[in-house]
């Protein structure tokens, strides 16, 4: 780690919120592959933007094409993947954007660290557990990943040959096999309004 650097303070999050008329926060969607995280995140982003809110989606696959293209899927690399995303999502949220992340983020400790990073600057962190039985995820399998994992072609695949640690107390728990994408988006929006993070849309 570099030691010859200095943090340069600027506007506070509250000051930015006042000037922009919007508060920032991170909505962290976690769950198995094929649970519906990305689909819900995309629909949520579109809904918020349509209603005049600044929102930006950080997607697990997309990030690995750029920022995290140097990382694999070992536990160490998964830890670093989530650490980087937590930092990036916090920057978006600090800019008073609704930052929406959709990552498997299988380890509870990594998600807890992401939350703590936001908490230290009083930036809201909303964990959304997109829950689905692994059997349903395998039936969906839009990328054919579960089939490859079962055949031993993908080592360390979450839910098959690598663990997924379920959130203990997520702010929102969605069963994506029991609610539609539209219903899931509305559940999240209703929570944000109830907690005062956004105004009623």
mmCIF file of N, CA and C in Angstrom, residues 6 14 23 26 32 34 37 39 42 50 55 62 75 84 88 106 113 117 122 126 139 144 159 167 173 191-192 196 198:
data_model
loop_
_atom_site.group_PDB
_atom_site.id
_atom_site.type_symbol
_atom_site.label_atom_id
_atom_site.label_comp_id
_atom_site.label_asym_id
_atom_site.label_seq_id
_atom_site.Cartn_x
_atom_site.Cartn_y
_atom_site.Cartn_z
ATOM 1 N N UNK A 6 -2.185 11.513 0.418
ATOM 2 C CA UNK A 6 -2.953 12.292 1.390
ATOM 3 C C UNK A 6 -4.406 12.344 0.949
ATOM 4 N N UNK A 14 -23.956 14.891 2.964
ATOM 5 C CA UNK A 14 -25.146 15.691 3.253
ATOM 6 C C UNK A 14 -25.179 16.959 2.407
ATOM 7 N N UNK A 23 -30.671 11.896 -1.993
ATOM 8 C CA UNK A 23 -29.689 11.206 -1.169
ATOM 9 C C UNK A 23 -29.140 9.999 -1.905
ATOM 10 N N UNK A 26 -26.570 2.596 -1.338
ATOM 11 C CA UNK A 26 -26.246 1.387 -2.095
ATOM 12 C C UNK A 26 -27.291 0.325 -1.826
ATOM 13 N N UNK A 32 -27.670 -16.570 -5.474
ATOM 14 C CA UNK A 32 -27.053 -17.532 -6.378
ATOM 15 C C UNK A 32 -27.088 -17.047 -7.821
ATOM 16 N N UNK A 34 -28.290 -17.088 -11.428
ATOM 17 C CA UNK A 34 -29.627 -17.379 -11.971
ATOM 18 C C UNK A 34 -30.752 -17.154 -10.957
ATOM 19 N N UNK A 37 -30.946 -11.719 -9.842
ATOM 20 C CA UNK A 37 -30.356 -10.463 -9.344
ATOM 21 C C UNK A 37 -30.236 -9.404 -10.441
ATOM 22 N N UNK A 39 -31.580 -9.219 -13.425
ATOM 23 C CA UNK A 39 -32.857 -8.846 -14.028
ATOM 24 C C UNK A 39 -33.596 -7.844 -13.147
ATOM 25 N N UNK A 42 -31.652 -4.446 -13.115
ATOM 26 C CA UNK A 42 -31.872 -3.678 -14.349
ATOM 27 C C UNK A 42 -33.232 -3.004 -14.341
ATOM 28 N N UNK A 50 -36.554 6.457 -14.698
ATOM 29 C CA UNK A 50 -37.804 6.924 -15.301
ATOM 30 C C UNK A 50 -38.522 7.922 -14.395
ATOM 31 N N UNK A 55 -29.533 6.939 -10.815
ATOM 32 C CA UNK A 55 -29.282 5.561 -10.397
ATOM 33 C C UNK A 55 -28.297 4.938 -11.366
ATOM 34 N N UNK A 62 -20.441 -7.773 -15.836
ATOM 35 C CA UNK A 62 -19.924 -6.617 -16.568
ATOM 36 C C UNK A 62 -18.644 -6.069 -15.942
ATOM 37 N N UNK A 75 -11.308 -18.077 -3.613
ATOM 38 C CA UNK A 75 -11.862 -17.314 -2.488
ATOM 39 C C UNK A 75 -11.155 -15.970 -2.335
ATOM 40 N N UNK A 84 -13.433 -4.329 -4.019
ATOM 41 C CA UNK A 84 -13.382 -3.252 -5.010
ATOM 42 C C UNK A 84 -14.774 -2.701 -5.306
ATOM 43 N N UNK A 88 -16.330 1.092 -4.963
ATOM 44 C CA UNK A 88 -16.921 1.801 -6.101
ATOM 45 C C UNK A 88 -18.370 2.183 -5.818
ATOM 46 N N UNK A 106 -20.749 -14.324 -2.314
ATOM 47 C CA UNK A 106 -21.164 -15.500 -1.527
ATOM 48 C C UNK A 106 -20.769 -15.488 -0.067
ATOM 49 N N UNK A 113 -18.269 -6.418 5.417
ATOM 50 C CA UNK A 113 -17.244 -5.388 5.231
ATOM 51 C C UNK A 113 -17.750 -4.285 4.308
ATOM 52 N N UNK A 117 -18.083 -0.376 5.445
ATOM 53 C CA UNK A 117 -17.473 0.709 4.668
ATOM 54 C C UNK A 117 -18.459 1.859 4.480
ATOM 55 N N UNK A 122 -21.868 7.024 7.183
ATOM 56 C CA UNK A 122 -23.325 7.211 7.293
ATOM 57 C C UNK A 122 -24.026 7.175 5.936
ATOM 58 N N UNK A 126 -28.355 -1.117 1.756
ATOM 59 C CA UNK A 126 -29.548 -1.947 1.794
ATOM 60 C C UNK A 126 -29.213 -3.299 1.175
ATOM 61 N N UNK A 139 -32.739 -25.096 -13.008
ATOM 62 C CA UNK A 139 -33.738 -25.222 -14.078
ATOM 63 C C UNK A 139 -33.693 -24.010 -15.001
ATOM 64 N N UNK A 144 -26.085 -21.708 -18.902
ATOM 65 C CA UNK A 144 -25.585 -23.079 -18.945
ATOM 66 C C UNK A 144 -24.476 -23.360 -17.954
ATOM 67 N N UNK A 159 -22.784 -22.630 -4.983
ATOM 68 C CA UNK A 159 -24.009 -23.410 -4.875
ATOM 69 C C UNK A 159 -23.833 -24.858 -5.254
ATOM 70 N N UNK A 167 -27.534 -14.372 3.754
ATOM 71 C CA UNK A 167 -27.596 -13.235 4.683
ATOM 72 C C UNK A 167 -28.411 -13.590 5.918
ATOM 73 N N UNK A 173 -35.840 -9.427 1.795
ATOM 74 C CA UNK A 173 -35.690 -10.832 1.409
ATOM 75 C C UNK A 173 -36.710 -11.130 0.316
ATOM 76 N N UNK A 191 -39.874 -0.102 0.237
ATOM 77 C CA UNK A 191 -38.969 -0.066 1.402
ATOM 78 C C UNK A 191 -38.201 1.253 1.430
ATOM 79 N N UNK A 192 -37.684 1.669 0.276
ATOM 80 C CA UNK A 192 -36.912 2.911 0.210
ATOM 81 C C UNK A 192 -37.758 4.114 0.607
ATOM 82 N N UNK A 196 -37.539 6.522 4.092
ATOM 83 C CA UNK A 196 -37.184 7.899 3.823
ATOM 84 C C UNK A 196 -35.964 8.096 2.938
ATOM 85 N N UNK A 198 -35.955 7.691 -0.395
ATOM 86 C CA UNK A 198 -36.439 8.393 -1.581
ATOM 87 C C UNK A 198 -37.872 8.851 -1.306
#
